[in-house]
mmCIF file of C-alpha atoms in Angstrom:
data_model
loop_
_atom_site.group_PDB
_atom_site.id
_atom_site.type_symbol
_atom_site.label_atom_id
_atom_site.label_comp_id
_atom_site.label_asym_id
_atom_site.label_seq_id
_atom_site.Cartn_x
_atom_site.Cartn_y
_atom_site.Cartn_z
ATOM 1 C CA UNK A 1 9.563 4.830 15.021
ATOM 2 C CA UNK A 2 13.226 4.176 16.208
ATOM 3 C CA UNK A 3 16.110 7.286 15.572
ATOM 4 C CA UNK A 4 18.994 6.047 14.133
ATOM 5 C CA UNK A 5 22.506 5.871 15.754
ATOM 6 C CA UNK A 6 23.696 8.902 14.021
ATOM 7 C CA UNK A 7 20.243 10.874 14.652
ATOM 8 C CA UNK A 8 20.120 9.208 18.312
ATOM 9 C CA UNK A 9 24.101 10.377 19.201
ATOM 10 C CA UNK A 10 23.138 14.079 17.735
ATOM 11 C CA UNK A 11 20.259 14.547 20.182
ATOM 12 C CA UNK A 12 22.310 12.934 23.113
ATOM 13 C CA UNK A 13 25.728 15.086 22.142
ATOM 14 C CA UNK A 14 23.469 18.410 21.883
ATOM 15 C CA UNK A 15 22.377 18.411 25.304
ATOM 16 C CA UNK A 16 25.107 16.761 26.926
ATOM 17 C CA UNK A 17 26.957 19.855 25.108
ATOM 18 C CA UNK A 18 24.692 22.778 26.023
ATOM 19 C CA UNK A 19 25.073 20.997 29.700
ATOM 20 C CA UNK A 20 28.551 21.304 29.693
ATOM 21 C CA UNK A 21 29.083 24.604 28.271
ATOM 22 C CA UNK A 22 26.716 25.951 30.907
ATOM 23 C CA UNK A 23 28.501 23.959 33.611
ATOM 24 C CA UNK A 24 31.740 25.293 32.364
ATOM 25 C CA UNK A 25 30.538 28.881 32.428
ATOM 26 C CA UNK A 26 29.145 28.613 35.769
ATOM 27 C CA UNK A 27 32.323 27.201 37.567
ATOM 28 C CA UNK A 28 34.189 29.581 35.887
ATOM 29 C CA UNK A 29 31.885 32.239 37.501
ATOM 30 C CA UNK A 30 32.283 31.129 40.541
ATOM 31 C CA UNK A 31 35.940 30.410 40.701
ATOM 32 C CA UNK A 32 36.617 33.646 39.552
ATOM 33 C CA UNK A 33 34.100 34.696 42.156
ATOM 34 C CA UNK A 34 36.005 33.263 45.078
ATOM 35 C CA UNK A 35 39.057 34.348 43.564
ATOM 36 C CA UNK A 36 37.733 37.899 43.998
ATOM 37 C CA UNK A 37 36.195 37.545 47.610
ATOM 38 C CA UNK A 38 39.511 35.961 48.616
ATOM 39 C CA UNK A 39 41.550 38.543 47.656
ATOM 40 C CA UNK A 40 39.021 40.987 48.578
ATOM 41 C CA UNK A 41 38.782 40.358 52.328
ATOM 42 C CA UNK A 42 42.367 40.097 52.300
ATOM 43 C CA UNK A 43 42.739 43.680 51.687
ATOM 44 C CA UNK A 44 39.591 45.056 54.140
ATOM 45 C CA UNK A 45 41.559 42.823 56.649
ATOM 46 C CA UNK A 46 45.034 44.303 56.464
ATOM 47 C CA UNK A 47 43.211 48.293 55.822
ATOM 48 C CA UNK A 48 41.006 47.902 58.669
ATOM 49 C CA UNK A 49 42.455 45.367 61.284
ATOM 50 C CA UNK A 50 46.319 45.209 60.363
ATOM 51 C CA UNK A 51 48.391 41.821 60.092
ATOM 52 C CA UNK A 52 47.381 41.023 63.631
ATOM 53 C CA UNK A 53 43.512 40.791 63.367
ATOM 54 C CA UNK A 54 44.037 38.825 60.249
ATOM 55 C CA UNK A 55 41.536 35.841 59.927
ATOM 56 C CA UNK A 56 43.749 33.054 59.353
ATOM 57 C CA UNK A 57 40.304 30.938 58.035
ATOM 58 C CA UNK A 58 39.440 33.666 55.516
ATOM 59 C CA UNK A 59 39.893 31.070 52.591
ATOM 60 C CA UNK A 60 38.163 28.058 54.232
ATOM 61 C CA UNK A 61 35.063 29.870 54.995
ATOM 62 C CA UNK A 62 35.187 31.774 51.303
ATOM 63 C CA UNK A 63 35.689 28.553 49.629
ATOM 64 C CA UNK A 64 33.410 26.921 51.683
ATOM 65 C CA UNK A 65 30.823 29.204 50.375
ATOM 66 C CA UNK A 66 31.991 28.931 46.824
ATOM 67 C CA UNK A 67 31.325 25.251 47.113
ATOM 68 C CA UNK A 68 27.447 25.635 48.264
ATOM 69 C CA UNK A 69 27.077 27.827 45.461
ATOM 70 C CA UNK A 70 28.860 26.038 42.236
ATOM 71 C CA UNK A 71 26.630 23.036 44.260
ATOM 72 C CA UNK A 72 23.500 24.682 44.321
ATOM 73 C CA UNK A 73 24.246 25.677 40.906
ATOM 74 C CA UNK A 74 24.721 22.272 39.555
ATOM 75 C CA UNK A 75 21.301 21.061 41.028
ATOM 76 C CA UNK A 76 19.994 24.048 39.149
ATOM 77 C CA UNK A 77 21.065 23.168 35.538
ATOM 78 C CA UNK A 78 20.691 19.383 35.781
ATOM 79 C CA UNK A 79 16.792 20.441 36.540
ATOM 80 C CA UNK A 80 17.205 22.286 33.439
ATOM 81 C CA UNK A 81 18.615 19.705 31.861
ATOM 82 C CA UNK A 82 15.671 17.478 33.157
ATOM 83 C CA UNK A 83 12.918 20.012 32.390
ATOM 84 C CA UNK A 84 13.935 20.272 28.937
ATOM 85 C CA UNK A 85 13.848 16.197 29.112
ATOM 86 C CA UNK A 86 10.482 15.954 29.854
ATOM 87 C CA UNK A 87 9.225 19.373 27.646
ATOM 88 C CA UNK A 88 10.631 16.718 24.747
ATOM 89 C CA UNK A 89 8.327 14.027 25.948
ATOM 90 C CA UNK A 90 5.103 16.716 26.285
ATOM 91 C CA UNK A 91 6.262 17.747 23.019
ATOM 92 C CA UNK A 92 6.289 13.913 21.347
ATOM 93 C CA UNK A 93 3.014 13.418 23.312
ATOM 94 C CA UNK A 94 1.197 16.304 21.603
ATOM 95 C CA UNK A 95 2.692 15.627 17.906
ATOM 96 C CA UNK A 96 1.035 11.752 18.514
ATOM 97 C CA UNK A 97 -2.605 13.546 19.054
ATOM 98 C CA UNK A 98 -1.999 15.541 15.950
ATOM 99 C CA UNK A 99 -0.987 12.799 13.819
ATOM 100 C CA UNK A 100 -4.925 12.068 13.810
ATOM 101 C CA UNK A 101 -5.894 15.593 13.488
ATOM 102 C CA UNK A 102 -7.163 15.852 9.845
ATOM 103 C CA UNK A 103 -6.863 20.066 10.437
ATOM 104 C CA UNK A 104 -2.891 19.686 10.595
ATOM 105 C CA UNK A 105 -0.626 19.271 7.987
ATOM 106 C CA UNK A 106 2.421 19.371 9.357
ATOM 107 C CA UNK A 107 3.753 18.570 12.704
ATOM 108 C CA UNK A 108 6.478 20.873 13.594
ATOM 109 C CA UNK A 109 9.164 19.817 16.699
ATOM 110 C CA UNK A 110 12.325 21.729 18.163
ATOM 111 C CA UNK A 111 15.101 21.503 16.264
ATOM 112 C CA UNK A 112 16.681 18.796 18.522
ATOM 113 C CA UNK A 113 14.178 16.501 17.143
ATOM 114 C CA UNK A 114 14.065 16.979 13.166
ATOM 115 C CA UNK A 115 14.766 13.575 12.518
ATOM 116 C CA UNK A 116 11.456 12.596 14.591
ATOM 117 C CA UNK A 117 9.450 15.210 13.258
ATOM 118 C CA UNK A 118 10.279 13.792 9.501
ATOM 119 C CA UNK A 119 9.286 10.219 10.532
ATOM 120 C CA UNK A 120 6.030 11.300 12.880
ATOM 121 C CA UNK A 121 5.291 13.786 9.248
ATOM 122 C CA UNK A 122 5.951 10.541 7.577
ATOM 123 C CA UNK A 123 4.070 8.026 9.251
ATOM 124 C CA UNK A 124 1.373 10.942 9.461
ATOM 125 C CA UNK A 125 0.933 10.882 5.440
ATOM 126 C CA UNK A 126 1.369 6.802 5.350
ATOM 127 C CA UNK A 127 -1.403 6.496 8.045
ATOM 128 C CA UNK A 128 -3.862 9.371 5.892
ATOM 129 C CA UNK A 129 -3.176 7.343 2.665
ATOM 130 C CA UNK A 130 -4.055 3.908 4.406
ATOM 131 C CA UNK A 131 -7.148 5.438 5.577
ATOM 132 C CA UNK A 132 -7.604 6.762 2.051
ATOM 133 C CA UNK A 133 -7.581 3.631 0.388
ATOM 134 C CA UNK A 134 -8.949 1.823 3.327
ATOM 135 C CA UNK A 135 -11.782 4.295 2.240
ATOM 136 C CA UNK A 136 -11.981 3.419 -1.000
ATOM 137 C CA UNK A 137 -11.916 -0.022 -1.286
ATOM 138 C CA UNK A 138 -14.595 -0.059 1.060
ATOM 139 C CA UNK A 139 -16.683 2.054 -1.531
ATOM 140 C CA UNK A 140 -15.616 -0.429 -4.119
ATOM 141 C CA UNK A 141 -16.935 -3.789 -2.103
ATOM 142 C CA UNK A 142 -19.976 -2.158 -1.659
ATOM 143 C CA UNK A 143 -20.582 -1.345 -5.288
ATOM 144 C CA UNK A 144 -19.335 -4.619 -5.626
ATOM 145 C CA UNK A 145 -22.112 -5.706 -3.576
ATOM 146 C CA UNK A 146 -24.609 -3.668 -5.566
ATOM 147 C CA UNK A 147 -23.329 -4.999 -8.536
ATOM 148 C CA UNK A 148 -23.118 -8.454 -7.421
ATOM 149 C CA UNK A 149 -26.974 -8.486 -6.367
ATOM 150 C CA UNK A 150 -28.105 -6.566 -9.645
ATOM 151 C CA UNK A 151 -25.916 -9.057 -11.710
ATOM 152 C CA UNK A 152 -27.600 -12.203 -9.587
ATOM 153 C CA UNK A 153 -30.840 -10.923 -9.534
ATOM 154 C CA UNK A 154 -31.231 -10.423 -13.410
ATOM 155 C CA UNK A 155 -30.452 -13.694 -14.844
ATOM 156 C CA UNK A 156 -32.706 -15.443 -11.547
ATOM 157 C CA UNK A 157 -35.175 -13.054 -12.392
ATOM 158 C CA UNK A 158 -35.303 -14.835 -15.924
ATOM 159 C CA UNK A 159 -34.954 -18.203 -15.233
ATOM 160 C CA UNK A 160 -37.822 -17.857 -12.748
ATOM 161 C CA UNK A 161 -39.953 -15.759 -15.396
ATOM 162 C CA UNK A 162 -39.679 -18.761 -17.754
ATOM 163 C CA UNK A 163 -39.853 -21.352 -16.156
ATOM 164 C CA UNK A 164 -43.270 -19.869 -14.413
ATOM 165 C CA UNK A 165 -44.239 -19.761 -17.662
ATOM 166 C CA UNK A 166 -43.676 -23.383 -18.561
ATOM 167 C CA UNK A 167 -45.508 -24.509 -15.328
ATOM 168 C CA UNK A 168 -48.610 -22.058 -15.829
ATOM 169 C CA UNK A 169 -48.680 -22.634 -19.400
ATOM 170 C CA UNK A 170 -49.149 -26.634 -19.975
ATOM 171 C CA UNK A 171 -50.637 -26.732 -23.483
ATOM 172 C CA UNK A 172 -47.630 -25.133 -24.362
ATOM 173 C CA UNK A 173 -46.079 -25.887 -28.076
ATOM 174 C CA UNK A 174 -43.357 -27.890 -28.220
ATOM 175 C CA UNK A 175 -41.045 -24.939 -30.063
ATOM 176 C CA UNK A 176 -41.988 -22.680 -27.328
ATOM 177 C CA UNK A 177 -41.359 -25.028 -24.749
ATOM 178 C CA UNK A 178 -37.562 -25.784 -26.205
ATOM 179 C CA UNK A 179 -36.625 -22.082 -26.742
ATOM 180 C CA UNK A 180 -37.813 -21.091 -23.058
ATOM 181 C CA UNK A 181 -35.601 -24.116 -21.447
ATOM 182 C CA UNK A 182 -32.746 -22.635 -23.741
ATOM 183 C CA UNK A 183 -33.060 -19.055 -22.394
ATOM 184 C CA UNK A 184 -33.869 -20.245 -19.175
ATOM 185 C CA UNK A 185 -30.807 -22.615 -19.316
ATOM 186 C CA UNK A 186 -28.381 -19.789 -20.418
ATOM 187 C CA UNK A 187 -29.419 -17.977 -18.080
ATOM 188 C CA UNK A 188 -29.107 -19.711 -15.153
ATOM 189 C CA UNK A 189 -25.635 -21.175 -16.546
ATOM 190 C CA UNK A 190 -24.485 -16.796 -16.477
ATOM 191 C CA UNK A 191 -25.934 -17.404 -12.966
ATOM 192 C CA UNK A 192 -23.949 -19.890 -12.517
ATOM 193 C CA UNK A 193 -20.928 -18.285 -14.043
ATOM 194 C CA UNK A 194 -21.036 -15.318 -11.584
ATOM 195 C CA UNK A 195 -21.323 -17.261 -8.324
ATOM 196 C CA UNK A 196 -18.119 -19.484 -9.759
ATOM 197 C CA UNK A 197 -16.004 -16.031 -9.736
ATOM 198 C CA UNK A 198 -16.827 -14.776 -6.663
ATOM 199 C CA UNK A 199 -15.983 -18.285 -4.929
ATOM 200 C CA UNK A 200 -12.794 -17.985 -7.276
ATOM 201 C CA UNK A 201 -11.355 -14.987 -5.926
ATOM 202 C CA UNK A 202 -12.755 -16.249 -2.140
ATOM 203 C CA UNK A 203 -10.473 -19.036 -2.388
ATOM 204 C CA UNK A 204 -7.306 -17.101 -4.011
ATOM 205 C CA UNK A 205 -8.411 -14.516 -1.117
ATOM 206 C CA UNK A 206 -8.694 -16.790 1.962
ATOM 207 C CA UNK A 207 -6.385 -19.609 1.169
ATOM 208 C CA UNK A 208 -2.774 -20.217 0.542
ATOM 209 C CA UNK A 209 -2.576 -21.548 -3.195
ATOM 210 C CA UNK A 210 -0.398 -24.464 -3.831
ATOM 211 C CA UNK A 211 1.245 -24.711 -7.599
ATOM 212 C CA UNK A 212 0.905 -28.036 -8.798
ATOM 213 C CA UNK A 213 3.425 -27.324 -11.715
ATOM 214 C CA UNK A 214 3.946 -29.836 -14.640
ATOM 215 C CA UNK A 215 5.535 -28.469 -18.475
ATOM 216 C CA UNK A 216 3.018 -27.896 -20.997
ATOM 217 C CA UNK A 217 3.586 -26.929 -24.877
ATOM 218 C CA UNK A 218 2.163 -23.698 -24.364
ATOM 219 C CA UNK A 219 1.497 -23.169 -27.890
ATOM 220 C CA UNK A 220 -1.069 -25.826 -27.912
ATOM 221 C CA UNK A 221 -2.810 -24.460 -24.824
ATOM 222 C CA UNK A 222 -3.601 -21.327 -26.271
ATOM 223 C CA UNK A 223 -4.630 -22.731 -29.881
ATOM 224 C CA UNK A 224 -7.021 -24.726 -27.263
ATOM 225 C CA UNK A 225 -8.329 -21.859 -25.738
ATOM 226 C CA UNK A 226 -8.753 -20.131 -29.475
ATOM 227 C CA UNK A 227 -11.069 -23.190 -30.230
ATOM 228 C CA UNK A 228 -12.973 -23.257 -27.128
ATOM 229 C CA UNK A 229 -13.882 -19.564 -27.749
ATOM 230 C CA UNK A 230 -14.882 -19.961 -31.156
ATOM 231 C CA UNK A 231 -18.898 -20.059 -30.476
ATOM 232 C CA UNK A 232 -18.112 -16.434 -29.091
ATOM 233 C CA UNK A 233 -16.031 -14.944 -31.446
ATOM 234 C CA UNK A 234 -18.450 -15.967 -33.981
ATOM 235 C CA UNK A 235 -21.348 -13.761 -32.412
ATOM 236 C CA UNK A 236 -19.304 -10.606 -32.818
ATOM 237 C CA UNK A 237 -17.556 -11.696 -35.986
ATOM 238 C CA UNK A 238 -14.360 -11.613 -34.749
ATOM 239 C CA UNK A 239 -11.595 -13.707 -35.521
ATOM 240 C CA UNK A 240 -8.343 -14.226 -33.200
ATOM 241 C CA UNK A 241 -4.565 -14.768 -34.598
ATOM 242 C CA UNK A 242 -2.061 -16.866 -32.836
ATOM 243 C CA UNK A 243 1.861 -15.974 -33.494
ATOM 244 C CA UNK A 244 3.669 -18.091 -31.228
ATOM 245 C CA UNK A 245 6.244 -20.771 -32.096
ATOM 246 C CA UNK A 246 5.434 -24.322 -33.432
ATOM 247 C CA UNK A 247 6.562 -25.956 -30.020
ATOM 248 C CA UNK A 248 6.716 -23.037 -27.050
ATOM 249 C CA UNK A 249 7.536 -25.498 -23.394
ATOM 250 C CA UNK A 250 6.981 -23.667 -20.267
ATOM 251 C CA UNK A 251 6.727 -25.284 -16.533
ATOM 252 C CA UNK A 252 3.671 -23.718 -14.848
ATOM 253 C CA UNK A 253 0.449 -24.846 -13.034
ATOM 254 C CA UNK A 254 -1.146 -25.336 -16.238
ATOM 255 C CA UNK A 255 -4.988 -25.060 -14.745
ATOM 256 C CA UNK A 256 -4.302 -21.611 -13.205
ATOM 257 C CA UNK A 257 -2.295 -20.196 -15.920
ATOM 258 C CA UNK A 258 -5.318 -21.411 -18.607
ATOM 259 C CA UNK A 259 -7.311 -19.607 -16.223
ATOM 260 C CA UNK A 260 -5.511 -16.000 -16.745
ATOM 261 C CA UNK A 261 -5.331 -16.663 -20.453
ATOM 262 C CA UNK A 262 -9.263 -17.289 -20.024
ATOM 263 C CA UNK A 263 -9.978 -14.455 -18.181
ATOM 264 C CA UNK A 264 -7.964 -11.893 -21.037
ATOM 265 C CA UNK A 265 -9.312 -13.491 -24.075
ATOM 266 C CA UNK A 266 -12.673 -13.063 -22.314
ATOM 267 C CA UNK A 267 -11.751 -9.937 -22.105
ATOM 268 C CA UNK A 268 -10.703 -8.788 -25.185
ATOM 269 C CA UNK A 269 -13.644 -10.044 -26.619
ATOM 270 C CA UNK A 270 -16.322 -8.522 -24.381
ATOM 271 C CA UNK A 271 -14.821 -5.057 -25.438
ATOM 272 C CA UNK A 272 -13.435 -5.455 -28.582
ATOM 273 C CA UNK A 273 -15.602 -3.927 -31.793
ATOM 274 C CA UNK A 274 -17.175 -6.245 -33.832
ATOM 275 C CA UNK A 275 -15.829 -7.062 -36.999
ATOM 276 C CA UNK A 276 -12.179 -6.740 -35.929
ATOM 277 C CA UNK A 277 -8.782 -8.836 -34.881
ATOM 278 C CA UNK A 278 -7.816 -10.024 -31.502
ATOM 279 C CA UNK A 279 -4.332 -10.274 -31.800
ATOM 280 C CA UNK A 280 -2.255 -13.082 -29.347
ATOM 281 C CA UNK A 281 1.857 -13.471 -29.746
ATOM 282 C CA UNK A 282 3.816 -15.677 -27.434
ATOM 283 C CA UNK A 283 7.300 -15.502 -27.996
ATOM 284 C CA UNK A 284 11.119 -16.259 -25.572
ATOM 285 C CA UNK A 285 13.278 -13.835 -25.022
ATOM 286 C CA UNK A 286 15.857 -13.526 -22.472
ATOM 287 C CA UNK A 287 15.069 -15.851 -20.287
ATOM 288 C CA UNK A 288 11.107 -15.106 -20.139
ATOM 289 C CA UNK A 289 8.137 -16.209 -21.954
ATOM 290 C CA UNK A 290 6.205 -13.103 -23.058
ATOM 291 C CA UNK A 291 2.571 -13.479 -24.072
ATOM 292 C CA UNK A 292 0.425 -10.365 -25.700
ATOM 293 C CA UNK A 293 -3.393 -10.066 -26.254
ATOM 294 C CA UNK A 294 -4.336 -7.201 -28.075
ATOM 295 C CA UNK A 295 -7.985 -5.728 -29.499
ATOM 296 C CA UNK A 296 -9.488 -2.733 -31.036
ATOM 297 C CA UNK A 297 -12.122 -1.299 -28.655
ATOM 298 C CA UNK A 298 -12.584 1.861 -26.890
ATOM 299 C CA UNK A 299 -9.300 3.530 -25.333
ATOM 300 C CA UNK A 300 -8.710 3.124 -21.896
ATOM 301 C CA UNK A 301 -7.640 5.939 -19.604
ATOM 302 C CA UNK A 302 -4.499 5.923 -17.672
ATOM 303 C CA UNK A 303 -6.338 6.424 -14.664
ATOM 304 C CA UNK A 304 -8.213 3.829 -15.344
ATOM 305 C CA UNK A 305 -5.877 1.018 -16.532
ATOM 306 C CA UNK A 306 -4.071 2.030 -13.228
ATOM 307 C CA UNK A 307 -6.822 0.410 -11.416
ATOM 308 C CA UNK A 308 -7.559 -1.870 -13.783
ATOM 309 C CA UNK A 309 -6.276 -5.449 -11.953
ATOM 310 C CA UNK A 310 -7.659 -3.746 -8.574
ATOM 311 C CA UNK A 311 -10.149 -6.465 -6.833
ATOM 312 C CA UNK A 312 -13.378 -4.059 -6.693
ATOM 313 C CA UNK A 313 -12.670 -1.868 -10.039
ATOM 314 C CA UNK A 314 -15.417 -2.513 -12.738
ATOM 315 C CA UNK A 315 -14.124 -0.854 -15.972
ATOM 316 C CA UNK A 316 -17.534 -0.857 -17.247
ATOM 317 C CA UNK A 317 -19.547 1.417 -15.802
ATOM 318 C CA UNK A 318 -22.492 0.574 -17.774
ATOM 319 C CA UNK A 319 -22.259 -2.730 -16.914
ATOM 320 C CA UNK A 320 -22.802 -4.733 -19.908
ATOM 321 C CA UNK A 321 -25.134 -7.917 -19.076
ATOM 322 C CA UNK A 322 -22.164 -9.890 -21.270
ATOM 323 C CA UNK A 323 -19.238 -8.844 -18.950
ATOM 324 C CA UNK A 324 -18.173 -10.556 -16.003
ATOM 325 C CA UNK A 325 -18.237 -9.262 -12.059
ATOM 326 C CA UNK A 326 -14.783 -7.030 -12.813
ATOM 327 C CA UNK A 327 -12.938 -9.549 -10.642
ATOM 328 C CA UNK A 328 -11.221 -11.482 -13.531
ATOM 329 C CA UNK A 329 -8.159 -9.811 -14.163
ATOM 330 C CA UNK A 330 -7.457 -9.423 -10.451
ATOM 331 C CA UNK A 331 -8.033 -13.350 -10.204
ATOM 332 C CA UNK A 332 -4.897 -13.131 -13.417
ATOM 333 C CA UNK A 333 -2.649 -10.940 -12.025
ATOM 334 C CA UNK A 334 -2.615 -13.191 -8.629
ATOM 335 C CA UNK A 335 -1.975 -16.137 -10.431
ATOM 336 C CA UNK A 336 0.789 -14.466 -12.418
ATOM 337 C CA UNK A 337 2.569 -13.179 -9.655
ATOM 338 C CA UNK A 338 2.294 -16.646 -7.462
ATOM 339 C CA UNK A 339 4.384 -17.923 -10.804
ATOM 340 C CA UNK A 340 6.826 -15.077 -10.075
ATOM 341 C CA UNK A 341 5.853 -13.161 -13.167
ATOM 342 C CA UNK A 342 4.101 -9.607 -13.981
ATOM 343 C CA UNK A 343 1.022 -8.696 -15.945
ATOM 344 C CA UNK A 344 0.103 -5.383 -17.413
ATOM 345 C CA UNK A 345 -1.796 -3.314 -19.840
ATOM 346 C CA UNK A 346 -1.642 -0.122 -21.906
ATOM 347 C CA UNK A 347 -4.139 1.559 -24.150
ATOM 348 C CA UNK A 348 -4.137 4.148 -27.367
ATOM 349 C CA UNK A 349 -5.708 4.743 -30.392
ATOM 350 C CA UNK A 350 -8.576 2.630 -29.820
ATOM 351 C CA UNK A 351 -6.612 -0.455 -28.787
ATOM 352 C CA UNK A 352 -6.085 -2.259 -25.630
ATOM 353 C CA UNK A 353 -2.719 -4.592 -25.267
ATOM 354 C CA UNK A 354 -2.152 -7.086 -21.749
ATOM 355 C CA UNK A 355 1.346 -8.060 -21.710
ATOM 356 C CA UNK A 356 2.110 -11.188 -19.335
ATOM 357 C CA UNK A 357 5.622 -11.392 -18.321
ATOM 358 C CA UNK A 358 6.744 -15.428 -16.740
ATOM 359 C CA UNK A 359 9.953 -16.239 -16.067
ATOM 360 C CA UNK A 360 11.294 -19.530 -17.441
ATOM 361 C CA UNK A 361 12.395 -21.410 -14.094
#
C-alpha cells in the first residue's frame, strides 16, 4: 500500500504547514515579548535610578533570555511535531489489527491520512472477499470430492456386482452371460470416462499447455463430431442441425478445440428434452469465428449460469447418473481462452445458448 505523490506531498505539506504556522506564532510572541521587556526596563530604569544607574547591558541580558525561550520553544513543537509522527504510526498499527477484525466495517483514520484509510478500507474488503471465495471453493472441492466418490463408486459397484455374478454363476446361459459383460463393460467404460476428466483438468491445472496449432476446415470437424454423437442423440430422439459455411478454415490446436466442442454438445444433449433440436451455427464476422450451440431444456438461472464454467460448480444438483463430473465446461472455457478467445452462455424460455467467441489470428 504505497500513497501517491500527490497524496504523499499533502500529508508532508500539512504538517510541515501547521509546524510553521506555530513556529511563526511563537517567534512572533516572543519578539514582541522582548520588545516589551526592553522597553519596559528602560522606563523602571530612568523612573527609579535616573540616566546614571542605567544598565548599559539591559538588551543583551533581555535578548539573551528571549533566545532560551523562542529555543526552548522550538524543542517544544518539534516534539509535537514528532509525537503526532509517531500517534500516525500507533494509529496505522491499530487499523492493520482491524483489517482482520470481522466486527469492523470500517476503519476510520485522521483526516491527514484519508487516502490510507481508503486503501487499508480497500484492501480490507479485497482480503474479506478472497477469504469468501477462498471459502467457497473449498466447499465446492469437497462436494466435488463427495461427488467424485459417489460417481466412482456406482458404476464399480456394478461392474463388480456382475461380474461376481459371472464367476459364481458358471452354468450361466450364454444370453445372460453377453448382456452382463455389456452392462458390466459400459459401466466400467463411464468409470473410465470419469477418471479421464479429472486427470483432464489435473493436467490443464498443473501444467503449462503448449498449442500445437495447425488450420483445420472447421466445418468438417463439427459435421464429425455430429456423426460421432449420433448413437446418443438417437436414445433421446434428438436430432442436431449444422449452419455453418461449406468450407469455414480456422488455425487452432485442433485436438483441444474438438475437445470444447465435445464437452458442449455433450452438454446440450444431457439436458436437452427429448424429442427436440440442438441447434449449432458457425459463422465469420469481423475478424472472429463465432460458433453457437443451442437446446431446449430447463432454464437456467442467472445465478447459476454465472457460475456455470466455475471448476467445482455442478449445475445438476440431482446428479443425473448420465452427466459428467461438472468439470467439462471449465476444461472449455480454459482451452478457449489459451486460443485468446471467450466462451459464454445465456438462458430463457426453456432454452440454453453457449456462444464461443475465437479470434482469427
Amino acid at each position: 500500500m504505497e500513497l501517491n505523490k500527490n497524496g504523499r506531498n499533502f500529508l508532508l505539506g500539512t504538517l510541515l504547514k501547521s509546524y510553521l504556522i506555530q513556529f511563526a506564532v511563537c517567534s512572533v510572541i516572543i519578539m514582541a515579548g522582548i520588545y516589551g521587556m526592553d522597553i519596559a526596563a528602560t522606563w523602571l530604569f530612568r523612573r527609579w535610578y535616573g540616566e546614571h544607574y542605567f544598565l548599559h547591558y539591559r538588551a543583551l541580558y533581555t535578548y539573551m533570555a528571549g533566545l532560551i525561550v523562542w529555543v526552548l520553544c522550538v524543542v517544544w513543537l518539534t516534539y509535537r511535531l514528532l509525537k503526532k509522527v509517531v500517534s500516525y504510526v500507533y494509529e496505522l498499527q491499530a487499523a492493520t489489527v482491524k483489517m482482520f477484525d470481522k466486527n469492523t466495517d470500517y476503519i476510520e483514520l485522521s483526516p491527514e491520512l484519508s487516502e490510507i484509510a481508503v486503501k487499508i478500507n480497500a484492501l480490507k474488503q479485497e482480503a474479506e472477499q478472497n477469504a469468501r471465495l477462498a471459502k467457497e471453493n473449498e466447499q465446492r472441492k469437497n462436494d466435488l470430492i463427495m461427488y467424485l466418490a459417489h460417481d466412482l463408486k456406482t458404476p464399480l459397484s456394478s461392474v463388480m456386482g456382475y461380474l461376481t455374478l459371472l464367476h459364481d454363476e458358471p452354468q450361466i446361459s450364454e444370453e445372460v452371460r453377453k448382456k452382463y459383460l455389456s452392462i458390466a463393460r459400459n459401466k466400467a467404460q463411464r468409470l473410465e470416462d470419469l477418471i479421464n476428466e479429472f486427470f483432464e483438468i489435473t493436467r490443464f491445472n498443473l501444467s503449462e499447455i503448449i498449442l500445437q496449432y495447425t488450420e483445420i476446415n472447421l466445418t468438417r470437424l463439427l459435421e464429425q463430431l455430429i456423426f460421432e454423437f449420433q448413437p446418443m442423440l438417437q436414445e433421446k430422439g434428438l436430432q442436431c442441425s449444422l449452419h455453418a459455411p461449406e468450407n469455414l478454415f480456422f488455425r487452432c490446436d485442433p485436438d483441444k478445440i474438438q475437445r470444447v466442442f465435445d464437452n458442449l454438445l455433450r452438454n446440450a444433449i444431457i439436458y436437452s428434452f427429448p424429442d427436440t433440436v440442438i441447434t449449432i451455427t458457425a459463422e465469420l464476422q469481423q475478424g472472429e469465428i463465432i460458433i453457437r450451440f443451442k437446446n431446449h431444456g430447463n432454464t437456467i438461472s442467472r445465478e447459476k449460469l454465472s457460475l456455470i464454467f466455475e471448476q467445482f460448480y455442478r449445475l445438476d444438483v440431482e446428479r443425473s447418473t448420465k452427466g459428467g463430473t461438472g468439470l467439462g465446461l471449465a476444461i472449455a472455457k480454459q482451452i478457449v481462452e489459451l486460443h485468446k478467445g471467450r466462451i459464454s452462455a445465456k438462458s430463457e424460455e426453456e432454452t440454453v445458448q453457449f456462444t464461443v467467441v475465437l479470434p482469427v489470428s
